[in-house]
mmCIF file of C-alpha atoms and ligand atoms in Angstrom:
data_model
loop_
_atom_site.group_PDB
_atom_site.id
_atom_site.type_symbol
_atom_site.label_atom_id
_atom_site.label_comp_id
_atom_site.label_asym_id
_atom_site.label_seq_id
_atom_site.Cartn_x
_atom_site.Cartn_y
_atom_site.Cartn_z
ATOM 1 C CA MET A 1 37.841 -35.012 19.030
ATOM 2 C CA VAL A 2 39.225 -31.945 20.970
ATOM 3 C CA PRO A 3 39.436 -28.755 18.816
ATOM 4 C CA ILE A 4 42.803 -27.187 18.796
ATOM 5 C CA ARG A 5 42.416 -23.424 19.315
ATOM 6 C CA VAL A 6 44.991 -20.887 18.422
ATOM 7 C CA ARG A 7 45.361 -18.016 20.627
ATOM 8 C CA VAL A 8 47.853 -15.106 20.791
ATOM 9 C CA LEU A 9 49.301 -15.167 24.214
ATOM 10 C CA LEU A 10 51.555 -12.111 24.799
ATOM 11 C CA GLY A 11 54.250 -11.923 27.538
ATOM 12 C CA CYS A 12 54.910 -8.819 29.432
ATOM 13 C CA LEU A 13 58.629 -7.725 29.627
ATOM 14 C CA GLY A 14 60.486 -6.923 32.566
ATOM 15 C CA PHE A 15 60.795 -8.221 36.048
ATOM 16 C CA ALA A 16 60.206 -5.399 38.758
ATOM 17 C CA LEU A 17 57.366 -3.425 38.265
ATOM 18 C CA LEU A 18 55.301 -4.471 35.493
ATOM 19 C CA SER A 19 52.588 -3.393 33.112
ATOM 20 C CA ALA A 20 50.312 -6.254 32.247
ATOM 21 C CA CYS A 21 49.727 -7.014 28.775
ATOM 22 C CA GLY A 22 47.719 -4.554 26.506
ATOM 23 C CA GLY A 23 48.457 -1.623 29.017
ATOM 24 C CA GLY A 24 46.159 -3.313 31.729
ATOM 25 C CA PRO A 25 46.924 -2.833 35.561
ATOM 26 C CA THR A 26 50.474 -2.800 36.890
ATOM 27 C CA PHE A 27 51.734 -5.463 39.251
ATOM 28 C CA ILE A 28 54.870 -6.437 41.423
ATOM 29 C CA ALA A 29 56.235 -9.976 40.603
ATOM 30 C CA LYS A 30 58.291 -11.560 43.282
ATOM 31 C CA ASN A 31 61.181 -13.651 42.072
ATOM 32 C CA GLN A 32 60.199 -17.084 42.906
ATOM 33 C CA PRO A 33 62.876 -19.716 41.747
ATOM 34 C CA GLN A 34 60.969 -22.456 43.720
ATOM 35 C CA LEU A 35 58.334 -22.424 41.270
ATOM 36 C CA ALA A 36 60.660 -22.793 38.354
ATOM 37 C CA ASP A 37 62.228 -25.647 40.190
ATOM 38 C CA GLU A 38 58.958 -27.285 40.708
ATOM 39 C CA GLU A 39 58.150 -27.026 37.068
ATOM 40 C CA GLN A 40 61.454 -28.651 36.007
ATOM 41 C CA ALA A 41 61.020 -31.530 38.339
ATOM 42 C CA CYS A 42 57.490 -31.962 37.080
ATOM 43 C CA LEU A 43 58.675 -31.913 33.456
ATOM 44 C CA ALA A 44 61.511 -34.137 34.178
ATOM 45 C CA SER A 45 59.255 -36.781 36.087
ATOM 46 C CA GLY A 46 57.399 -37.567 32.799
ATOM 47 C CA THR A 47 54.218 -37.289 34.881
ATOM 48 C CA VAL A 48 52.568 -35.172 32.326
ATOM 49 C CA ARG A 49 52.676 -36.231 28.660
ATOM 50 C CA ALA A 50 51.041 -34.754 25.673
ATOM 51 C CA THR A 51 47.968 -36.576 24.733
ATOM 52 C CA GLY A 52 44.609 -35.853 23.005
ATOM 53 C CA SER A 53 43.533 -34.037 25.727
ATOM 54 C CA ILE A 54 46.818 -32.510 27.364
ATOM 55 C CA LEU A 55 48.385 -30.328 24.566
ATOM 56 C CA THR A 56 51.880 -28.717 24.779
ATOM 57 C CA ARG A 57 51.847 -25.140 24.080
ATOM 58 C CA ALA A 58 54.747 -22.496 23.230
ATOM 59 C CA ALA A 59 56.055 -20.736 25.976
ATOM 60 C CA LEU A 60 54.000 -17.614 27.011
ATOM 61 C CA GLY A 61 55.997 -14.913 25.773
ATOM 62 C CA GLY A 62 59.703 -14.009 26.254
ATOM 63 C CA PRO A 63 61.649 -13.130 29.232
ATOM 64 C CA SER A 64 58.672 -12.204 31.661
ATOM 65 C CA ALA A 65 57.504 -12.729 35.127
ATOM 66 C CA CYS A 66 54.416 -14.173 33.553
ATOM 67 C CA GLY A 67 53.877 -17.500 31.952
ATOM 68 C CA ALA A 68 55.666 -20.877 32.439
ATOM 69 C CA GLU A 69 58.448 -22.638 30.658
ATOM 70 C CA GLN A 70 56.376 -25.304 29.132
ATOM 71 C CA PRO A 71 52.826 -24.450 29.418
ATOM 72 C CA PHE A 72 50.054 -27.179 28.589
ATOM 73 C CA GLU A 73 46.578 -26.762 27.551
ATOM 74 C CA MET A 74 44.383 -29.064 29.556
ATOM 75 C CA ALA A 75 41.151 -29.969 27.723
ATOM 76 C CA ALA A 76 40.025 -32.892 29.690
ATOM 77 C CA ALA A 77 40.682 -34.911 33.038
ATOM 78 C CA ASP A 78 40.629 -38.511 34.007
ATOM 79 C CA HIS A 79 42.207 -39.671 30.826
ATOM 80 C CA GLY A 80 40.032 -37.459 28.612
ATOM 81 C CA ARG A 81 36.813 -38.488 30.306
ATOM 82 C CA VAL A 82 35.925 -35.131 32.124
ATOM 83 C CA VAL A 83 36.024 -32.103 29.672
ATOM 84 C CA LEU A 84 37.539 -28.794 30.923
ATOM 85 C CA LYS A 85 35.608 -26.138 28.837
ATOM 86 C CA PRO A 86 37.236 -23.995 27.718
ATOM 87 C CA ALA A 87 40.433 -25.879 27.999
ATOM 88 C CA ALA A 88 42.682 -24.466 30.846
ATOM 89 C CA LEU A 89 46.241 -23.062 30.277
ATOM 90 C CA LEU A 90 48.311 -24.510 33.181
ATOM 91 C CA ARG A 91 51.911 -25.168 34.357
ATOM 92 C CA CYS A 92 52.943 -28.864 34.547
ATOM 93 C CA PRO A 93 52.478 -29.317 38.382
ATOM 94 C CA MET A 94 48.846 -28.120 38.302
ATOM 95 C CA ILE A 95 47.823 -30.857 35.727
ATOM 96 C CA PRO A 96 48.307 -34.034 38.188
ATOM 97 C CA GLN A 97 46.736 -31.867 40.969
ATOM 98 C CA VAL A 98 43.603 -30.976 38.905
ATOM 99 C CA ASP A 99 43.409 -34.715 37.617
ATOM 100 C CA ARG A 100 43.391 -35.977 41.247
ATOM 101 C CA TRP A 101 40.936 -33.496 42.259
ATOM 102 C CA VAL A 102 38.744 -34.660 39.590
ATOM 103 C CA VAL A 103 39.218 -38.482 40.171
ATOM 104 C CA ASN A 104 39.468 -38.514 43.896
ATOM 105 C CA VAL A 105 37.150 -35.833 45.022
ATOM 106 C CA ILE A 106 34.843 -34.275 42.432
ATOM 107 C CA GLU A 107 33.541 -37.783 40.745
ATOM 108 C CA PRO A 108 32.862 -39.492 44.223
ATOM 109 C CA ALA A 109 31.125 -36.374 45.313
ATOM 110 C CA ALA A 110 29.047 -36.245 42.138
ATOM 111 C CA ARG A 111 28.099 -39.972 42.714
ATOM 112 C CA ARG A 112 27.429 -39.453 46.350
ATOM 113 C CA ALA A 113 25.148 -36.499 45.751
ATOM 114 C CA TYR A 114 23.488 -37.322 42.454
ATOM 115 C CA GLY A 115 24.503 -40.885 41.655
ATOM 116 C CA VAL A 116 25.660 -39.824 38.488
ATOM 117 C CA SER A 117 29.104 -39.258 37.111
ATOM 118 C CA LEU A 118 30.842 -35.893 36.461
ATOM 119 C CA ALA A 119 31.200 -34.940 32.703
ATOM 120 C CA GLU A 120 32.163 -31.456 32.377
ATOM 121 C CA ILE A 121 33.876 -28.599 34.355
ATOM 122 C CA THR A 122 33.168 -24.925 33.332
ATOM 123 C CA VAL A 123 36.480 -23.074 33.504
ATOM 124 C CA LEU A 124 36.299 -19.303 34.347
ATOM 125 C CA GLY A 125 39.900 -18.571 33.918
ATOM 126 C CA SER A 126 43.489 -20.074 33.889
ATOM 127 C CA TYR A 127 46.428 -18.163 32.546
ATOM 128 C CA SER A 128 46.299 -14.367 32.746
ATOM 129 C CA CYS A 129 49.013 -12.069 33.143
ATOM 130 C CA ARG A 130 47.518 -9.576 35.746
ATOM 131 C CA PRO A 131 47.658 -8.558 39.479
ATOM 132 C CA ILE A 132 45.774 -10.375 42.278
ATOM 133 C CA ASN A 133 42.097 -9.626 42.037
ATOM 134 C CA ASN A 134 43.130 -7.069 38.984
ATOM 135 C CA VAL A 135 44.050 -4.483 41.532
ATOM 136 C CA SER A 136 46.899 -2.215 40.035
ATOM 137 C CA GLY A 137 50.037 -2.214 41.880
ATOM 138 C CA GLY A 138 49.341 -5.421 43.697
ATOM 139 C CA TYR A 139 51.435 -8.608 43.496
ATOM 140 C CA LEU A 140 51.168 -10.736 40.353
ATOM 141 C CA SER A 141 48.451 -13.312 40.463
ATOM 142 C CA GLU A 142 49.292 -16.887 40.429
ATOM 143 C CA HIS A 143 47.213 -16.878 37.293
ATOM 144 C CA GLY A 144 49.969 -14.841 35.699
ATOM 145 C CA ARG A 145 52.166 -17.882 36.355
ATOM 146 C CA ALA A 146 49.744 -20.270 34.626
ATOM 147 C CA ASN A 147 49.593 -21.762 38.192
ATOM 148 C CA ALA A 148 45.899 -21.176 39.051
ATOM 149 C CA LEU A 149 42.573 -22.244 37.904
ATOM 150 C CA ASP A 150 38.884 -20.744 38.339
ATOM 151 C CA ILE A 151 35.833 -23.065 38.111
ATOM 152 C CA SER A 152 32.432 -21.822 37.943
ATOM 153 C CA ALA A 153 30.026 -24.858 37.271
ATOM 154 C CA PHE A 154 29.960 -28.745 36.938
ATOM 155 C CA THR A 155 28.130 -30.761 34.386
ATOM 156 C CA LEU A 156 26.960 -34.001 35.183
ATOM 157 C CA ALA A 157 26.539 -37.032 32.599
ATOM 158 C CA ASP A 158 22.554 -36.503 32.653
ATOM 159 C CA GLY A 159 22.959 -32.820 31.930
ATOM 160 C CA THR A 160 22.584 -31.671 35.655
ATOM 161 C CA ARG A 161 24.456 -28.518 35.867
ATOM 162 C CA ILE A 162 25.598 -27.295 39.449
ATOM 163 C CA ARG A 163 27.038 -23.477 39.319
ATOM 164 C CA VAL A 164 29.087 -22.322 42.209
ATOM 165 C CA LYS A 165 27.051 -19.028 42.409
ATOM 166 C CA SER A 166 23.564 -20.530 42.715
ATOM 167 C CA GLY A 167 24.578 -23.676 44.461
ATOM 168 C CA TRP A 168 26.743 -22.835 47.308
ATOM 169 C CA ARG A 169 23.725 -21.727 49.276
ATOM 170 C CA GLY A 170 21.406 -23.616 47.158
ATOM 171 C CA ASP A 171 19.506 -26.928 47.635
ATOM 172 C CA ALA A 172 21.014 -29.715 50.042
ATOM 173 C CA ARG A 173 22.405 -31.729 47.256
ATOM 174 C CA GLN A 174 23.925 -28.741 45.590
ATOM 175 C CA ARG A 175 25.474 -27.656 48.778
ATOM 176 C CA ALA A 176 26.673 -31.467 49.703
ATOM 177 C CA PHE A 177 28.338 -31.584 46.264
ATOM 178 C CA LEU A 178 30.061 -28.235 46.260
ATOM 179 C CA HIS A 179 31.132 -28.051 49.815
ATOM 180 C CA ALA A 180 32.557 -31.599 49.284
ATOM 181 C CA VAL A 181 34.466 -30.393 46.207
ATOM 182 C CA HIS A 182 35.762 -27.226 47.870
ATOM 183 C CA ASP A 183 37.031 -28.933 50.981
ATOM 184 C CA GLY A 184 38.471 -32.033 49.027
ATOM 185 C CA ALA A 185 40.478 -29.369 47.030
ATOM 186 C CA CYS A 186 42.338 -28.354 50.003
ATOM 187 C CA ALA A 187 44.383 -31.590 49.920
ATOM 188 C CA GLN A 188 45.292 -31.193 46.438
ATOM 189 C CA PHE A 189 46.198 -27.337 46.254
ATOM 190 C CA SER A 190 48.061 -24.809 48.416
ATOM 191 C CA THR A 191 45.261 -22.086 47.831
ATOM 192 C CA VAL A 192 41.412 -22.784 47.699
ATOM 193 C CA LEU A 193 39.047 -19.740 47.695
ATOM 194 C CA GLY A 194 35.309 -20.166 47.400
ATOM 195 C CA PRO A 195 32.387 -17.937 48.054
ATOM 196 C CA ASP A 196 32.845 -17.763 51.738
ATOM 197 C CA TYR A 197 36.244 -16.085 51.236
ATOM 198 C CA ASN A 198 34.946 -12.945 49.624
ATOM 199 C CA ALA A 199 32.472 -11.328 47.121
ATOM 200 C CA LEU A 200 34.933 -11.670 44.214
ATOM 201 C CA HIS A 201 34.713 -15.438 44.532
ATOM 202 C CA ARG A 202 31.014 -15.619 44.985
ATOM 203 C CA ASP A 203 30.535 -17.573 41.602
ATOM 204 C CA HIS A 204 33.708 -19.693 41.408
ATOM 205 C CA PHE A 205 36.258 -21.814 43.060
ATOM 206 C CA HIS A 206 39.834 -20.499 42.696
ATOM 207 C CA VAL A 207 42.775 -23.280 43.158
ATOM 208 C CA ASP A 208 46.313 -22.678 42.753
ATOM 209 C CA LEU A 209 49.893 -24.006 43.686
ATOM 210 C CA ALA A 210 51.497 -20.660 45.269
ATOM 211 C CA TYR A 211 54.728 -21.510 47.014
ATOM 212 C CA ARG A 212 54.044 -19.858 50.442
ATOM 213 C CA GLY A 213 56.075 -19.753 53.767
ATOM 214 C CA ALA A 214 59.718 -20.710 53.991
ATOM 215 C CA ASP A 215 59.227 -24.335 53.062
ATOM 216 C CA GLY A 216 56.542 -23.718 50.606
ATOM 217 C CA LEU A 217 53.958 -25.753 52.537
ATOM 218 C CA ARG A 218 51.770 -23.039 54.052
ATOM 219 C CA THR A 219 48.151 -23.623 52.801
ATOM 220 C CA VAL A 220 45.053 -21.448 52.566
ATOM 221 C CA CYS A 221 41.659 -23.008 52.510
ATOM 222 C CA LYS A 222 38.793 -20.493 52.664
HETATM 223 ZN ZN1 ZN B 301 41.671 -17.285 40.413
#
């Protein structure tokens, strides 16, 4: 049984130079109609449906550069088998990609390195109306569009916990697992950042579906 939590999510008004929720750092939001198109196509396709572990949420505030038209709260992947804790607030196109990452990459990596199934993913962050790296005056983070997910640890069915922070340069099994998870993410997302990228990512993997380049196909995998 997945508990349904009620959270108050405030939107941020305006479209040019914005102040984040609660008087936080300001940011610049580029107009990105492609992201809205991608979300519409995802919603229309019926790929993502509300289930016990994928909950629909009200829109994240009024007219705003932040949020998504129809956000979802993803409490588990792989048909409810792998728990996301806490549940991640994501836009529609992120959900099948997270699911494929879990099923096609993380689960096989866990079986290979430990001979045990994946049970839980520790979510460090998902939706957050803020600039990239929280640097005031910067561009809006993909987290502000519910288009990004930060993950700090993985728990296997036998209770083994593999943390990005200690495991990235940890023992051979931790390294094999985490590097496979990171590298495999690059086939599912347009941006993948880990501890080798910079100090801000020493304790988590960041994955997102940023629209980058003229055709939206340019990827970053670091
Ligand atoms: Zn992130």
